Amino acid sequence: MSNNSAEFSLLNATKMASFVGVPLTLFATWLVQGATDDMKIQTDFAWKFGLWYALFCFVGSWLIYFRYRKSKLFMPGVINAFIGASGIFSVLGFSMFFFYFGFAPMPMWAHILGVGGGLGLSIYWGYLVWGDVMTALHKGDLLSRIYVEKEDAIYYMYRSIKNKKSLSDRTPFKSFHFYAAMLVAPLVVVLNRVLTPYTGSGHGVFMVLSFFGLPLILTMVGFAVQFYILGIYYPIKLKRQTGKSVVVPDEDF
C-alpha cells in the first residue's frame, strides 16, 4: 500500500477545514459583530473569539497535514474533518442560537432557559443517536465489515460497503420544534415592532434564527456523534485492544 491515498484523504480534510470551515467561521463572526452593535451588547468577546478560532482552524489544520501527510493513519484526517465541520457549527450553532441566548440583553431566566435548554436538548439528542449507531453496528457483522483486521493494521472500509446508509434515521425535522418554528417565525417579525424593548432592535431576527437554528444544531449533533463513533471512538478502542492502528485503504479512493 502506498501513502498517496492516506495523504489525499488528509489533504481533502485539510482543505475543508481551512477553505470551508474558516470562511464559515468568519461569516459567523461577522454576523455576531453586527448583532453586537445592533443590540448594544457590552462585550467584544464573542467576535474576538471567532477571529481567533478561525486562525486556529487554518493554522492547526495545516500543521496536522504537514505532520502526518506521509502517514497512513486514519485519525489525522478525521481530526481535520472535525475542524472543518466546526465552522458549520459556528454559523448554525453559535451565531444562530447560543450567541443570542448567551449575550443578548434579556432577563437572566431567559439566558438560563435558552442556553441550558439548547445544551440539554443537544446532549439528549446525541445520547439517542449514540444508541441508534451502537445498535446498528452490533447488528449482524457490520462492525467487522467496517474495520477489517489484517496482519499489519486494521483497515477502515466504511466507504467501500455497498448499500450503506446513515446508522441513525432519527431527524429533528419531524419533531414539534420544527413545526413550531414555522408558525412562530413570521409572528416574531410582527411582534418585534409592537412589544417591549426585549424584542427590540436585533432581537427579532435572532429570535427567528434561533427557532430555525435549533433543529439544524440537532441534525449536526447526530452527524457528529456518528462521525465520532466511526472515526475516533472505535479506532482508539481497537488500537488499545489489538495494538494495530486504523489506516486508510487504497480501494476507498
mmCIF file of C-alpha atoms in Angstrom:
data_model
loop_
_atom_site.group_PDB
_atom_site.id
_atom_site.type_symbol
_atom_site.label_atom_id
_atom_site.label_comp_id
_atom_site.label_asym_id
_atom_site.label_seq_id
_atom_site.Cartn_x
_atom_site.Cartn_y
_atom_site.Cartn_z
ATOM 1 C CA MET A 1 0.000 0.000 0.000
ATOM 2 C CA SER A 2 1.315 3.443 -0.889
ATOM 3 C CA ASN A 3 0.905 6.527 1.269
ATOM 4 C CA ASN A 4 -0.694 8.501 -1.564
ATOM 5 C CA SER A 5 -4.283 7.579 -0.662
ATOM 6 C CA ALA A 6 -3.940 8.490 3.000
ATOM 7 C CA GLU A 7 -2.218 11.741 2.040
ATOM 8 C CA PHE A 8 -5.010 12.508 -0.434
ATOM 9 C CA SER A 9 -7.633 11.862 2.236
ATOM 10 C CA LEU A 10 -5.842 14.073 4.742
ATOM 11 C CA LEU A 11 -5.351 16.799 2.128
ATOM 12 C CA ASN A 12 -9.088 16.855 1.352
ATOM 13 C CA ALA A 13 -9.929 17.100 5.052
ATOM 14 C CA THR A 14 -7.376 19.887 5.482
ATOM 15 C CA LYS A 15 -8.801 21.844 2.555
ATOM 16 C CA MET A 16 -12.288 21.504 4.038
ATOM 17 C CA ALA A 17 -11.053 22.732 7.407
ATOM 18 C CA SER A 18 -9.174 25.733 6.048
ATOM 19 C CA PHE A 19 -11.166 26.766 2.961
ATOM 20 C CA VAL A 20 -14.681 25.831 4.117
ATOM 21 C CA GLY A 21 -14.544 25.866 7.897
ATOM 22 C CA VAL A 22 -12.583 29.117 8.172
ATOM 23 C CA PRO A 23 -14.819 31.207 5.824
ATOM 24 C CA LEU A 24 -17.919 29.922 7.632
ATOM 25 C CA THR A 25 -16.358 30.831 10.977
ATOM 26 C CA LEU A 26 -15.555 34.323 9.661
ATOM 27 C CA PHE A 27 -19.127 34.685 8.400
ATOM 28 C CA ALA A 28 -20.417 33.704 11.834
ATOM 29 C CA THR A 29 -18.045 36.246 13.386
ATOM 30 C CA TRP A 30 -19.360 38.972 11.075
ATOM 31 C CA LEU A 31 -22.933 38.040 11.979
ATOM 32 C CA VAL A 32 -22.138 38.166 15.683
ATOM 33 C CA GLN A 33 -20.367 41.516 15.357
ATOM 34 C CA GLY A 34 -23.367 43.001 13.555
ATOM 35 C CA ALA A 35 -25.678 41.742 16.287
ATOM 36 C CA THR A 36 -23.339 43.095 18.982
ATOM 37 C CA ASP A 37 -23.598 46.598 17.509
ATOM 38 C CA ASP A 38 -27.325 46.363 16.765
ATOM 39 C CA MET A 39 -28.360 45.148 20.210
ATOM 40 C CA LYS A 40 -25.800 47.333 22.025
ATOM 41 C CA ILE A 41 -24.177 44.312 23.680
ATOM 42 C CA GLN A 42 -21.443 45.476 26.036
ATOM 43 C CA THR A 43 -18.840 42.837 25.187
ATOM 44 C CA ASP A 44 -16.483 42.100 22.312
ATOM 45 C CA PHE A 45 -15.612 38.589 23.498
ATOM 46 C CA ALA A 46 -17.828 36.771 21.001
ATOM 47 C CA TRP A 47 -16.471 38.221 17.778
ATOM 48 C CA LYS A 48 -12.850 38.272 19.002
ATOM 49 C CA PHE A 49 -13.167 34.607 19.923
ATOM 50 C CA GLY A 50 -14.479 33.938 16.408
ATOM 51 C CA LEU A 51 -11.439 35.546 14.800
ATOM 52 C CA TRP A 52 -9.006 33.636 16.988
ATOM 53 C CA TYR A 53 -10.878 30.416 16.355
ATOM 54 C CA ALA A 54 -10.743 30.948 12.582
ATOM 55 C CA LEU A 55 -6.985 31.444 12.857
ATOM 56 C CA PHE A 56 -6.706 28.270 14.950
ATOM 57 C CA CYS A 57 -8.678 26.262 12.365
ATOM 58 C CA PHE A 58 -6.492 27.427 9.499
ATOM 59 C CA VAL A 59 -3.091 27.076 11.167
ATOM 60 C CA GLY A 60 -3.988 23.943 13.132
ATOM 61 C CA SER A 61 -5.333 22.021 10.150
ATOM 62 C CA TRP A 62 -2.236 22.669 8.047
ATOM 63 C CA LEU A 63 0.104 21.813 10.926
ATOM 64 C CA ILE A 64 -1.662 18.451 11.209
ATOM 65 C CA TYR A 65 -1.382 17.958 7.459
ATOM 66 C CA PHE A 66 2.367 18.628 7.255
ATOM 67 C CA ARG A 67 2.997 16.485 10.336
ATOM 68 C CA TYR A 68 1.015 13.455 9.109
ATOM 69 C CA ARG A 69 0.893 13.830 5.314
ATOM 70 C CA LYS A 70 3.166 10.800 4.797
ATOM 71 C CA SER A 71 1.282 8.689 7.315
ATOM 72 C CA LYS A 72 -1.352 6.066 6.525
ATOM 73 C CA LEU A 73 -3.130 6.732 9.818
ATOM 74 C CA PHE A 74 -6.863 7.415 9.666
ATOM 75 C CA MET A 75 -7.067 9.696 12.724
ATOM 76 C CA PRO A 76 -5.419 12.937 11.423
ATOM 77 C CA GLY A 77 -7.915 13.200 8.562
ATOM 78 C CA VAL A 78 -10.788 12.719 10.984
ATOM 79 C CA ILE A 79 -9.473 15.481 13.245
ATOM 80 C CA ASN A 80 -9.204 17.908 10.338
ATOM 81 C CA ALA A 81 -12.677 16.943 9.161
ATOM 82 C CA PHE A 82 -13.952 17.822 12.633
ATOM 83 C CA ILE A 83 -12.167 21.173 12.431
ATOM 84 C CA GLY A 84 -13.910 21.884 9.120
ATOM 85 C CA ALA A 85 -17.301 20.806 10.455
ATOM 86 C CA SER A 86 -16.855 23.105 13.438
ATOM 87 C CA GLY A 87 -17.083 26.033 11.008
ATOM 88 C CA ILE A 88 -20.596 24.920 10.120
ATOM 89 C CA PHE A 89 -21.458 24.688 13.806
ATOM 90 C CA SER A 90 -20.109 28.198 14.392
ATOM 91 C CA VAL A 91 -22.766 29.504 11.995
ATOM 92 C CA LEU A 92 -25.712 27.245 12.810
ATOM 93 C CA GLY A 93 -24.916 26.631 16.450
ATOM 94 C CA PHE A 94 -23.157 29.581 17.966
ATOM 95 C CA SER A 95 -24.173 32.608 15.911
ATOM 96 C CA MET A 96 -27.753 31.481 15.213
ATOM 97 C CA PHE A 97 -28.600 30.201 18.675
ATOM 98 C CA PHE A 98 -26.153 30.201 21.579
ATOM 99 C CA PHE A 99 -24.811 33.708 20.942
ATOM 100 C CA TYR A 100 -28.300 35.192 21.150
ATOM 101 C CA PHE A 101 -29.324 33.472 24.374
ATOM 102 C CA GLY A 102 -25.860 33.853 25.868
ATOM 103 C CA PHE A 103 -25.118 37.525 25.166
ATOM 104 C CA ALA A 104 -28.256 39.411 24.062
ATOM 105 C CA PRO A 105 -29.862 41.797 26.592
ATOM 106 C CA MET A 106 -32.580 39.764 28.313
ATOM 107 C CA PRO A 107 -33.516 38.611 31.827
ATOM 108 C CA MET A 108 -31.272 36.054 33.494
ATOM 109 C CA TRP A 109 -34.007 33.419 33.414
ATOM 110 C CA ALA A 110 -34.138 33.766 29.617
ATOM 111 C CA HIS A 111 -30.365 33.260 29.368
ATOM 112 C CA ILE A 112 -30.567 30.152 31.531
ATOM 113 C CA LEU A 113 -33.553 28.669 29.712
ATOM 114 C CA GLY A 114 -32.127 29.398 26.270
ATOM 115 C CA VAL A 115 -28.551 28.190 26.774
ATOM 116 C CA GLY A 116 -29.476 25.414 29.206
ATOM 117 C CA GLY A 117 -32.353 24.197 27.071
ATOM 118 C CA GLY A 118 -30.255 24.176 23.900
ATOM 119 C CA LEU A 119 -27.383 22.336 25.558
ATOM 120 C CA GLY A 120 -29.675 19.895 27.336
ATOM 121 C CA LEU A 121 -31.612 19.039 24.194
ATOM 122 C CA SER A 122 -28.384 18.651 22.189
ATOM 123 C CA ILE A 123 -26.905 16.279 24.769
ATOM 124 C CA TYR A 124 -30.120 14.261 24.941
ATOM 125 C CA TRP A 125 -30.293 14.068 21.141
ATOM 126 C CA GLY A 126 -26.690 12.925 20.995
ATOM 127 C CA TYR A 127 -27.470 10.221 23.562
ATOM 128 C CA LEU A 128 -30.355 8.950 21.419
ATOM 129 C CA VAL A 129 -28.251 8.897 18.247
ATOM 130 C CA TRP A 130 -25.413 7.154 20.112
ATOM 131 C CA GLY A 131 -27.805 4.358 20.994
ATOM 132 C CA ASP A 132 -29.034 4.115 17.401
ATOM 133 C CA VAL A 133 -25.498 3.874 15.995
ATOM 134 C CA MET A 134 -24.319 1.321 18.535
ATOM 135 C CA THR A 135 -27.369 -0.842 17.881
ATOM 136 C CA ALA A 136 -26.781 -0.693 14.119
ATOM 137 C CA LEU A 137 -23.075 -1.513 14.420
ATOM 138 C CA HIS A 138 -23.639 -4.578 16.575
ATOM 139 C CA LYS A 139 -26.459 -5.924 14.450
ATOM 140 C CA GLY A 140 -25.083 -8.624 12.156
ATOM 141 C CA ASP A 141 -21.469 -8.276 11.015
ATOM 142 C CA LEU A 142 -21.425 -4.550 10.190
ATOM 143 C CA LEU A 143 -18.706 -3.679 12.706
ATOM 144 C CA SER A 144 -16.348 -6.340 11.359
ATOM 145 C CA ARG A 145 -17.026 -5.196 7.787
ATOM 146 C CA ILE A 146 -16.199 -1.585 8.624
ATOM 147 C CA TYR A 147 -12.964 -2.386 10.487
ATOM 148 C CA VAL A 148 -11.179 -5.237 8.727
ATOM 149 C CA GLU A 149 -8.237 -6.581 10.694
ATOM 150 C CA LYS A 150 -5.146 -7.679 8.770
ATOM 151 C CA GLU A 151 -1.710 -8.701 9.945
ATOM 152 C CA ASP A 152 -0.205 -5.234 9.648
ATOM 153 C CA ALA A 153 -3.140 -2.971 10.548
ATOM 154 C CA ILE A 154 -6.911 -2.507 10.765
ATOM 155 C CA TYR A 155 -8.446 -1.100 7.580
ATOM 156 C CA TYR A 156 -11.339 1.335 7.673
ATOM 157 C CA MET A 157 -13.706 0.062 4.950
ATOM 158 C CA TYR A 158 -16.888 2.061 5.508
ATOM 159 C CA ARG A 159 -16.687 3.813 2.139
ATOM 160 C CA SER A 160 -16.495 0.513 0.286
ATOM 161 C CA ILE A 161 -19.557 -1.054 1.951
ATOM 162 C CA LYS A 162 -22.360 -1.379 -0.580
ATOM 163 C CA ASN A 163 -25.838 -0.047 0.186
ATOM 164 C CA LYS A 164 -24.575 1.755 3.259
ATOM 165 C CA LYS A 165 -26.768 4.397 4.858
ATOM 166 C CA SER A 166 -26.812 6.541 7.945
ATOM 167 C CA LEU A 167 -26.640 4.432 11.072
ATOM 168 C CA SER A 168 -29.405 6.545 12.599
ATOM 169 C CA ASP A 169 -32.614 7.624 10.860
ATOM 170 C CA ARG A 170 -33.534 9.999 13.667
ATOM 171 C CA THR A 171 -34.326 13.554 12.469
ATOM 172 C CA PRO A 172 -35.409 16.634 14.437
ATOM 173 C CA PHE A 173 -37.320 17.949 11.424
ATOM 174 C CA LYS A 174 -40.137 15.558 12.245
ATOM 175 C CA SER A 175 -40.364 16.885 15.795
ATOM 176 C CA PHE A 176 -42.707 19.517 17.185
ATOM 177 C CA HIS A 177 -39.946 22.149 17.300
ATOM 178 C CA PHE A 178 -39.644 22.451 13.536
ATOM 179 C CA TYR A 179 -43.371 22.957 13.048
ATOM 180 C CA ALA A 180 -43.465 25.431 15.924
ATOM 181 C CA ALA A 181 -40.667 27.378 14.248
ATOM 182 C CA MET A 182 -42.664 27.568 11.009
ATOM 183 C CA LEU A 183 -45.552 29.182 12.928
ATOM 184 C CA VAL A 184 -43.608 31.375 15.328
ATOM 185 C CA ALA A 185 -41.066 32.862 12.903
ATOM 186 C CA PRO A 186 -43.439 35.146 10.957
ATOM 187 C CA LEU A 187 -45.195 36.174 14.172
ATOM 188 C CA VAL A 188 -41.919 37.305 15.734
ATOM 189 C CA VAL A 189 -41.269 39.735 12.896
ATOM 190 C CA VAL A 190 -44.618 41.429 13.559
ATOM 191 C CA LEU A 191 -44.374 41.354 17.341
ATOM 192 C CA ASN A 192 -40.885 42.813 17.133
ATOM 193 C CA ARG A 193 -42.458 46.209 16.395
ATOM 194 C CA VAL A 194 -45.225 46.237 18.958
ATOM 195 C CA LEU A 195 -43.908 44.575 22.115
ATOM 196 C CA THR A 196 -41.410 45.639 24.782
ATOM 197 C CA PRO A 197 -37.757 46.558 24.141
ATOM 198 C CA TYR A 198 -36.978 42.929 24.959
ATOM 199 C CA THR A 199 -37.935 42.209 21.341
ATOM 200 C CA GLY A 200 -36.478 45.451 20.057
ATOM 201 C CA SER A 201 -33.717 46.130 17.541
ATOM 202 C CA GLY A 202 -31.868 42.990 16.536
ATOM 203 C CA HIS A 203 -33.891 40.657 18.722
ATOM 204 C CA GLY A 204 -36.492 39.772 16.100
ATOM 205 C CA VAL A 205 -34.018 38.446 13.566
ATOM 206 C CA PHE A 206 -32.164 36.340 16.102
ATOM 207 C CA MET A 207 -35.337 35.000 17.650
ATOM 208 C CA VAL A 208 -36.297 33.728 14.205
ATOM 209 C CA LEU A 209 -32.814 32.315 13.599
ATOM 210 C CA SER A 210 -32.844 30.566 16.969
ATOM 211 C CA PHE A 211 -36.078 28.750 16.150
ATOM 212 C CA PHE A 212 -34.692 27.520 12.851
ATOM 213 C CA GLY A 213 -31.198 27.011 14.252
ATOM 214 C CA LEU A 214 -32.042 24.502 16.966
ATOM 215 C CA PRO A 215 -33.301 21.704 14.661
ATOM 216 C CA LEU A 216 -30.226 22.273 12.485
ATOM 217 C CA ILE A 217 -27.996 22.017 15.558
ATOM 218 C CA LEU A 218 -29.603 18.710 16.489
ATOM 219 C CA THR A 219 -29.048 17.426 12.947
ATOM 220 C CA MET A 220 -25.366 18.343 13.204
ATOM 221 C CA VAL A 221 -25.120 16.686 16.610
ATOM 222 C CA GLY A 222 -26.440 13.473 15.057
ATOM 223 C CA PHE A 223 -23.853 13.550 12.279
ATOM 224 C CA ALA A 224 -21.094 14.428 14.755
ATOM 225 C CA VAL A 225 -21.968 11.517 17.055
ATOM 226 C CA GLN A 226 -21.886 9.016 14.185
ATOM 227 C CA PHE A 227 -18.670 10.544 12.881
ATOM 228 C CA TYR A 228 -17.094 10.406 16.346
ATOM 229 C CA ILE A 229 -18.030 6.758 16.885
ATOM 230 C CA LEU A 230 -16.720 5.605 13.498
ATOM 231 C CA GLY A 231 -13.744 7.935 13.218
ATOM 232 C CA ILE A 232 -12.428 8.306 16.764
ATOM 233 C CA TYR A 233 -14.103 6.067 19.350
ATOM 234 C CA TYR A 234 -13.640 2.706 17.617
ATOM 235 C CA PRO A 235 -10.203 3.435 16.100
ATOM 236 C CA ILE A 236 -8.897 4.263 19.590
ATOM 237 C CA LYS A 237 -10.677 1.272 21.139
ATOM 238 C CA LEU A 238 -9.388 -1.146 18.505
ATOM 239 C CA LYS A 239 -5.873 0.268 18.807
ATOM 240 C CA ARG A 240 -5.919 -0.444 22.550
ATOM 241 C CA GLN A 241 -7.353 -3.943 22.082
ATOM 242 C CA THR A 242 -5.141 -5.113 19.227
ATOM 243 C CA GLY A 243 -2.166 -2.770 19.199
ATOM 244 C CA LYS A 244 -2.841 -2.129 15.496
ATOM 245 C CA SER A 245 -3.572 1.294 14.040
ATOM 246 C CA VAL A 246 -6.599 2.045 11.881
ATOM 247 C CA VAL A 247 -5.432 3.078 8.405
ATOM 248 C CA VAL A 248 -6.955 4.215 5.123
ATOM 249 C CA PRO A 249 -7.073 1.539 2.362
ATOM 250 C CA ASP A 250 -6.261 2.385 -1.250
ATOM 251 C CA GLU A 251 -9.552 0.951 -2.537
ATOM 252 C CA ASP A 252 -11.537 3.650 -0.739
ATOM 253 C CA PHE A 253 -10.365 6.139 -3.338
#
